[in-house]
Tab-separated table of C-alpha atoms in Angstrom:
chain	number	residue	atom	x	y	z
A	1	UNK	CA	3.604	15.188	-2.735
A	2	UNK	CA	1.671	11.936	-1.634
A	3	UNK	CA	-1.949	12.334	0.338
A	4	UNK	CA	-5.358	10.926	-0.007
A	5	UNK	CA	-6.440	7.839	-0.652
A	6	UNK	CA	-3.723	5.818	-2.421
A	7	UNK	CA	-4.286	2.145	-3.304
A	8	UNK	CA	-2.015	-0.561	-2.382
A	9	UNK	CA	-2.867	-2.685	-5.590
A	10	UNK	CA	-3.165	-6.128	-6.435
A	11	UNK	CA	-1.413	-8.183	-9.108
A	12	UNK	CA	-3.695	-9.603	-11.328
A	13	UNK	CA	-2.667	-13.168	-12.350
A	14	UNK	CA	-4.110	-15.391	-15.331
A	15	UNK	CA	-5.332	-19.068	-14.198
A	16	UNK	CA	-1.587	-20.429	-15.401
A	17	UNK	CA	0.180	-18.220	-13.174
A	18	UNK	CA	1.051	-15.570	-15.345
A	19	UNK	CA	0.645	-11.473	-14.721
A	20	UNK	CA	-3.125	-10.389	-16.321
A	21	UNK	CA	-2.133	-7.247	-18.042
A	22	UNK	CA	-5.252	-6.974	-19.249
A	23	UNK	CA	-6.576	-6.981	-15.997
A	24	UNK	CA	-3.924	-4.490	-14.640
A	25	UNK	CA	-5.024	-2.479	-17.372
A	26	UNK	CA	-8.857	-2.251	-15.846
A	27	UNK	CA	-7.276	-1.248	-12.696
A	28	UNK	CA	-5.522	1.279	-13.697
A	29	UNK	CA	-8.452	2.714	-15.226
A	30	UNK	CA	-10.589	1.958	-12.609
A	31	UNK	CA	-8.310	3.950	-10.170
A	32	UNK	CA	-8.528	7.188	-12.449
A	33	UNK	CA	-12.047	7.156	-13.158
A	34	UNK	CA	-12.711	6.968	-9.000
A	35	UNK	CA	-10.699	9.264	-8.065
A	36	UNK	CA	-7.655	7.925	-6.539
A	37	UNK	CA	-4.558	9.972	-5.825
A	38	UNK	CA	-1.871	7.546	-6.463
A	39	UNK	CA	-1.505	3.644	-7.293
A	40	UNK	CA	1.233	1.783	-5.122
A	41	UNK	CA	2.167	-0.934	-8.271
A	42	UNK	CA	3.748	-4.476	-6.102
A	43	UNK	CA	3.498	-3.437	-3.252
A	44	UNK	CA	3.341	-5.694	-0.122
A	45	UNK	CA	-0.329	-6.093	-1.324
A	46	UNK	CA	0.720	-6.365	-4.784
A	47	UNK	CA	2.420	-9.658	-3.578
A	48	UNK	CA	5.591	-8.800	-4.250
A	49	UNK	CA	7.338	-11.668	-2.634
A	50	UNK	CA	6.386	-13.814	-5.101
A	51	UNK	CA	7.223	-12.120	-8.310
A	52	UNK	CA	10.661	-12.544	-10.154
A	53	UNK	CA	12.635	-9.347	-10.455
A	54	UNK	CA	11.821	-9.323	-14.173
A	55	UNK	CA	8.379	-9.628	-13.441
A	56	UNK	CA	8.515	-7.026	-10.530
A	57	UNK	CA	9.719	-4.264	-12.983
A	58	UNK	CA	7.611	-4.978	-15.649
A	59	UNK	CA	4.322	-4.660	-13.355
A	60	UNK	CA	5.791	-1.470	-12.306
A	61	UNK	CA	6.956	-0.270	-15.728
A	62	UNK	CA	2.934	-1.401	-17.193
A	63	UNK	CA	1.156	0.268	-14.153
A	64	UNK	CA	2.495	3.754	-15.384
A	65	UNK	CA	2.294	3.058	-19.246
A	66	UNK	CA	-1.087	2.291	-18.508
A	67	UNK	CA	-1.553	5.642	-16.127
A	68	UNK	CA	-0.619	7.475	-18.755
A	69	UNK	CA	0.661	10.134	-16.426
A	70	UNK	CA	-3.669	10.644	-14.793
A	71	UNK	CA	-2.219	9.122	-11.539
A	72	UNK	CA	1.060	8.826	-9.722
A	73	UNK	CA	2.540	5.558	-9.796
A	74	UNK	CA	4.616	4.463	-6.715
A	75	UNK	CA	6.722	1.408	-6.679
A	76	UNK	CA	7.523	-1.304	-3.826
A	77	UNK	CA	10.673	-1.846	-3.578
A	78	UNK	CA	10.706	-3.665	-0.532
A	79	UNK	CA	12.674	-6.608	0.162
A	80	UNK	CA	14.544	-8.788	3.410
A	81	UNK	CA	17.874	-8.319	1.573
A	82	UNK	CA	19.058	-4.700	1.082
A	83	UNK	CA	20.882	-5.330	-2.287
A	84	UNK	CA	17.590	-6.588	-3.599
A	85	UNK	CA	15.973	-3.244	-2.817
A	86	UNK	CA	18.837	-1.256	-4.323
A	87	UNK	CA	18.572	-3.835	-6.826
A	88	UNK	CA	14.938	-2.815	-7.564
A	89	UNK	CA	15.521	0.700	-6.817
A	90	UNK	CA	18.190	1.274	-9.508
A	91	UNK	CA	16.425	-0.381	-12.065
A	92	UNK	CA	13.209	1.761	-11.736
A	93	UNK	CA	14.811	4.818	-11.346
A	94	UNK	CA	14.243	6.186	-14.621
A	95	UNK	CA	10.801	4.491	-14.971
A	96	UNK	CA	8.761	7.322	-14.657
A	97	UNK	CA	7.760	6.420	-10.850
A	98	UNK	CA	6.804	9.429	-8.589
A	99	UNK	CA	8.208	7.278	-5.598
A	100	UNK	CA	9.418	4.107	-3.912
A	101	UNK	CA	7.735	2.889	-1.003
A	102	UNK	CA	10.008	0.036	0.835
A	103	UNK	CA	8.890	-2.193	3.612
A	104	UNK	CA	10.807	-2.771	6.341
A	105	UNK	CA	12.878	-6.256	6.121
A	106	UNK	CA	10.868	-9.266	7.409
A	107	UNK	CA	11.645	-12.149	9.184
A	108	UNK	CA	15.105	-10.769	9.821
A	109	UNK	CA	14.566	-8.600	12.554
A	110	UNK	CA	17.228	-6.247	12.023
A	111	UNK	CA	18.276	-3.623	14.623
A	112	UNK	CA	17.561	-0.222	14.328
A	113	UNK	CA	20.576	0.569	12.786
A	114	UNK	CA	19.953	-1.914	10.393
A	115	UNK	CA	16.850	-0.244	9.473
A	116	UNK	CA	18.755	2.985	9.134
A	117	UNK	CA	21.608	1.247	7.367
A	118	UNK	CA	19.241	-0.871	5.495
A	119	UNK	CA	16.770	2.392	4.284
A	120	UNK	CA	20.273	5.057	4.047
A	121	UNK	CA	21.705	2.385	1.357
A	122	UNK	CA	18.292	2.470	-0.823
A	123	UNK	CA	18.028	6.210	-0.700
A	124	UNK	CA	21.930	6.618	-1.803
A	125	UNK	CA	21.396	4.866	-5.361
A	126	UNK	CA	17.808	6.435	-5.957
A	127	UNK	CA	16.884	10.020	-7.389
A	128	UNK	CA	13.189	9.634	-6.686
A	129	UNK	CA	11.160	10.426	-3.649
A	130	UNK	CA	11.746	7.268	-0.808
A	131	UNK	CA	8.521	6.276	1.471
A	132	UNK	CA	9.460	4.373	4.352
A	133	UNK	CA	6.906	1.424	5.418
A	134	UNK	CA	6.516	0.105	8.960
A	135	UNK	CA	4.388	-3.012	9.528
A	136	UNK	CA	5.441	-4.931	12.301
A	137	UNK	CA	2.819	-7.323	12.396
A	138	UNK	CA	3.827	-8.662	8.987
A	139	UNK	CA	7.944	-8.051	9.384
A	140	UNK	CA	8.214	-9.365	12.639
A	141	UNK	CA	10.501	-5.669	13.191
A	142	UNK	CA	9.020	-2.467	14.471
A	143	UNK	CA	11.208	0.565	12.646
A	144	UNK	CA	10.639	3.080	16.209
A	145	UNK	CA	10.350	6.390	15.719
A	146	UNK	CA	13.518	7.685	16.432
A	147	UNK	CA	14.671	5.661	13.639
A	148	UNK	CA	12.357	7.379	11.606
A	149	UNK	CA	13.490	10.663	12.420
A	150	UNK	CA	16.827	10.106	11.933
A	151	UNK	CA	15.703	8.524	8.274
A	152	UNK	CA	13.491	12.245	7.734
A	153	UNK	CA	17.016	13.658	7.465
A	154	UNK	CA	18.238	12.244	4.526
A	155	UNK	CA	16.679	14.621	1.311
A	156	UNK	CA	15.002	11.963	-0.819
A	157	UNK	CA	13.563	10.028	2.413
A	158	UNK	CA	10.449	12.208	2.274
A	159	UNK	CA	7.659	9.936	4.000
A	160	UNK	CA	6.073	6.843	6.192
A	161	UNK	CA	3.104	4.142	5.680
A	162	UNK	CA	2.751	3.554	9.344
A	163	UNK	CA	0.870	0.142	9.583
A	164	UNK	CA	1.155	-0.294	13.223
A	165	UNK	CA	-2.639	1.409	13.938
A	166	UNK	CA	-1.047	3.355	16.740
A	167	UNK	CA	-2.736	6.508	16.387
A	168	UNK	CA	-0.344	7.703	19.727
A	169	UNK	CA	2.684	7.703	16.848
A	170	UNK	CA	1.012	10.151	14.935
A	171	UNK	CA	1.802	13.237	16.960
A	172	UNK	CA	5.145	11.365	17.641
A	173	UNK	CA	6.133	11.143	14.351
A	174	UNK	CA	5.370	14.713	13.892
A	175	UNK	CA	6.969	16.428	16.764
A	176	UNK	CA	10.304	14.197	15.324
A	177	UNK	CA	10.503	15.036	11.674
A	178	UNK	CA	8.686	17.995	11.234
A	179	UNK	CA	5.871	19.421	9.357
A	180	UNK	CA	7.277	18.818	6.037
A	181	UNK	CA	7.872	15.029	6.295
A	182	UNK	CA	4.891	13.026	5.105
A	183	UNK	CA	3.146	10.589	7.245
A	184	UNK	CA	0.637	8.452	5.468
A	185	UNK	CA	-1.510	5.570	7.414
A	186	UNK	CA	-1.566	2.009	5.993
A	187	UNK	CA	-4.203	0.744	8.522
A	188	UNK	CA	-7.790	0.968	6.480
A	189	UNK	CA	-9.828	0.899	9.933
A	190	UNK	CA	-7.904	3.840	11.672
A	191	UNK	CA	-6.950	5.773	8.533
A	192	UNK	CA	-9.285	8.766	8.741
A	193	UNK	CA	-8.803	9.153	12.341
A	194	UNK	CA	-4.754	9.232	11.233
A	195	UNK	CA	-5.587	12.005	9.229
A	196	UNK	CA	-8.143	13.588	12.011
A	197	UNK	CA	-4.662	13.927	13.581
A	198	UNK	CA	-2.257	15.432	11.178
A	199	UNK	CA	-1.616	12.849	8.816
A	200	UNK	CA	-2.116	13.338	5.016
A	201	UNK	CA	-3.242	9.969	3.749
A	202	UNK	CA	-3.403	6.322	3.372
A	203	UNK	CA	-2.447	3.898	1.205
A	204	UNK	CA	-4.985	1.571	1.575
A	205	UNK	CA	-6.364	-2.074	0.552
A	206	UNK	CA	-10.409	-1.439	1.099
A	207	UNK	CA	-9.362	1.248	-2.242
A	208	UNK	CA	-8.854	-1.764	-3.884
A	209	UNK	CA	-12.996	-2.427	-4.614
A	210	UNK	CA	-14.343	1.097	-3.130
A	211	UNK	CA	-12.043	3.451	-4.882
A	212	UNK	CA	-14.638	6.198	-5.218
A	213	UNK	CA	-16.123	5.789	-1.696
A	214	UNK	CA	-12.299	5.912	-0.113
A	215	UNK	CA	-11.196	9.002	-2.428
A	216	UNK	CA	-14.416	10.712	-1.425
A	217	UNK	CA	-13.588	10.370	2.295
A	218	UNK	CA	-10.331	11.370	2.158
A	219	UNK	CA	-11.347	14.854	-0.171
A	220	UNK	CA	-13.957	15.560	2.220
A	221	UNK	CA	-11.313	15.320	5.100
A	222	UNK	CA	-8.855	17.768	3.780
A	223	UNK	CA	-11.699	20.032	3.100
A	224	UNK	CA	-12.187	19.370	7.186
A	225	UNK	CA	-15.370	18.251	6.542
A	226	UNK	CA	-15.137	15.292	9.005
A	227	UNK	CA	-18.825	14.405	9.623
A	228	UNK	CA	-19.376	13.528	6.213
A	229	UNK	CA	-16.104	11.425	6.049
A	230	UNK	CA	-16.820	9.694	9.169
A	231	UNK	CA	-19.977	8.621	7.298
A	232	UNK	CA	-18.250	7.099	4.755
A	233	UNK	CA	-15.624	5.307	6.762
A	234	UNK	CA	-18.454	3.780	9.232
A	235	UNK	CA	-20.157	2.691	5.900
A	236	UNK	CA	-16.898	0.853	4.498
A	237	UNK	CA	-15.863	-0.593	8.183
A	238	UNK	CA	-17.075	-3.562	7.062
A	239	UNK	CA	-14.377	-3.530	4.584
A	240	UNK	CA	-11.689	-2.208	6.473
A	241	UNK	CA	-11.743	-5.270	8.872
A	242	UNK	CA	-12.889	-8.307	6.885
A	243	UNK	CA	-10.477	-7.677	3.793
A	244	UNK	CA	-8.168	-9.325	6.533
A	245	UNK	CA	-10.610	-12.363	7.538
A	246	UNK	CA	-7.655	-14.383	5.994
A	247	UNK	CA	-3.670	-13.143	4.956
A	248	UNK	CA	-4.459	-10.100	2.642
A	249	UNK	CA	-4.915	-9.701	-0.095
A	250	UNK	CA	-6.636	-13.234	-0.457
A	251	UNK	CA	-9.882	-11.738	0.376
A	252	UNK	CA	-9.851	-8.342	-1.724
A	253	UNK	CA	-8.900	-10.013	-4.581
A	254	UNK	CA	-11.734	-12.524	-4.444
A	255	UNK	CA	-13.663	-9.306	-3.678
A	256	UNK	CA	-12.274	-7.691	-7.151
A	257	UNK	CA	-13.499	-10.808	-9.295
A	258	UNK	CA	-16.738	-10.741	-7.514
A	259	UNK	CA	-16.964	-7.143	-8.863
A	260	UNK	CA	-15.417	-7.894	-11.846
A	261	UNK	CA	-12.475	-5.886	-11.597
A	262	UNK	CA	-9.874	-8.644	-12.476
A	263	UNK	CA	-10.803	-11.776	-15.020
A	264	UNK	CA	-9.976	-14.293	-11.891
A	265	UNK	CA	-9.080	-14.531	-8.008
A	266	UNK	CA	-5.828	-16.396	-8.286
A	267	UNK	CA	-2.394	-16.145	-5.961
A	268	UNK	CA	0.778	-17.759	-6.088
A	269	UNK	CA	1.888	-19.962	-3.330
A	270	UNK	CA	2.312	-19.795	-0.601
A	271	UNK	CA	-1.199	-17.840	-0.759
A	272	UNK	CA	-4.481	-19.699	-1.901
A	273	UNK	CA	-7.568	-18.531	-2.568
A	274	UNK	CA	-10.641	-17.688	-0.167
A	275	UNK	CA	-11.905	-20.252	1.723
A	276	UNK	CA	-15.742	-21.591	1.458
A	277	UNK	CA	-16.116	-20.361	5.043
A	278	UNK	CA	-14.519	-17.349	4.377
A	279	UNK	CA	-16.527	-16.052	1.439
A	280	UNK	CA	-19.860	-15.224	2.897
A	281	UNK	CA	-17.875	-12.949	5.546
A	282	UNK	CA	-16.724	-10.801	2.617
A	283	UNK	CA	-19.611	-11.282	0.823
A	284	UNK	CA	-21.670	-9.679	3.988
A	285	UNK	CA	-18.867	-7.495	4.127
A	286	UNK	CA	-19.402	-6.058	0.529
A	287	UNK	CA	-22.964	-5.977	1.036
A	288	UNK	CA	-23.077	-3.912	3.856
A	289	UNK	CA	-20.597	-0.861	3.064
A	290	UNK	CA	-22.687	-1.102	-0.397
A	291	UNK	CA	-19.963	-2.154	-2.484
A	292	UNK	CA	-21.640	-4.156	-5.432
């Protein structure tokens, strides 16, 4: 259902603060053209935490308009308060979404039968497909993965984003919830090796500015061509660890108007753009995995 290389996208903004749909619009089109197998639309990446709930659902609700159905659009739904991800979840339920991928709450720290409580609640008022996302070193809460397992059994609770880099959790995860459940990496410098071990994807921010290169490696890895893909990935490791020289996604979106993916580089606060000394780090960054 979801595998490959799946972008966590940004959210264009206009120099007045606004959403760029324009510029979502070039994204979107940029994803199919490349390659990509799916589009996560506000995300974590997507800077979710800063857009209203109106604007939240209309990102999501433009992102697949503009797909046209070419890609599969997944939604963040993620919040800290679990009637705001119901919240989100009911209203994009009929949106034409293929999923809902939901970090776990942040700052928090809720037990792990919170997290089951929290993630059971979400999948009861939701008919599409649920992807669980654990990223403790943005949440301040590691979701174990016992937890997980115990989430696998509920029907629409299909998959993980397991941002923790521990490739150990991998086999873990499997032996717990099976062969069906889907376990999909959202660590861009251990990705592939995630997959080496039985994973089926990633959803990734380096596919943010090297969509092509990312969907490439991943084909090539189903195909168990791994020599080829390893290629690749040492090419874009560059990428993979200075994207996060400072808070993502402040860098790949400076990287996407340097390529001129989106009209302008701009957050909203609490995030500000690149710094001067930061810039030539992605700049070298670019340069070297060839990205231009």
């Amino acid at each position: 259902m979801f595998s490959g290389s799946i972008v966590a996208l940004i959210t264009p903004f206009t120099q007045d603060g606004e959403v760029d749909f324009v510029s979502l619009k070039k994204l979107v089109d940029y994803h199919v053209a490349a390659g990509s197998d799916g589009i996560v639309a506000v995300g974590t990446t997507g800077e979710s935490a800063t857009l209203t709930v109106e604007e939240h659902v209309k990102v999501v609700s433009k992102t697949v308009e503009f797909a046209e159905g070419r890609i599969p659009v997944i939604a963040g739904t993620g919040a800290n308060a679990t009637h705001e991800s119901v919240t989100f979840s009911r209203l994009l339920n009929d949106s034409g979404i293929a999923g809902c991928l939901s970090v776990t709450p942040y700052y928090n720290k809720p037990t792990q039968e919170g997290l089951y409580q929290h993630y059971k609640a979400i999948a009861e008022v939701s008919d599409v497909p649920q992807i669980l996302y654990n990223v403790p070193g943005r949440t301040a809460v590691d979701m174990h993965p016992e937890t997980v397992a115990r989430l696998a059994e509920i029907e629409n609770i299909v998959a993980l984003k397991d941002a923790t880099g521990d490739l150990d959790r991998v086999k873990i995860h499997r032996e717990l919830c099976g062969d069906d459940f889907i376990l999909l990496s959202g660590d861009d410098s251990t990705g592939l090796d995630f997959v080496r071990l039985g994973g089926q994807g990633v959803i990734s921010v380096t596919n943010n500015i090297a969509a092509k290169e990312m969907a490439t490696m991943f084909r090539l890895a189903k195909e168990g061509r791994y020599a080829e893909a390893e290629a690749i990935n040492n090419q874009l490791m560059p990428l993979h660890k200075n994207l996060f020289v400072e808070s993502s996604p402040i860098p790949v979106k400076w990287a996407a108007h340097q390529l001129g993916l989106i009209a302008n580089g701009d957050l909203r606060l609490p995030l500000t753009e690149l710094s001067e000394q930061a810039r030539p780090i992605v700049a070298q960054a670019m340069a070297e995995s060839r990205i231009s």
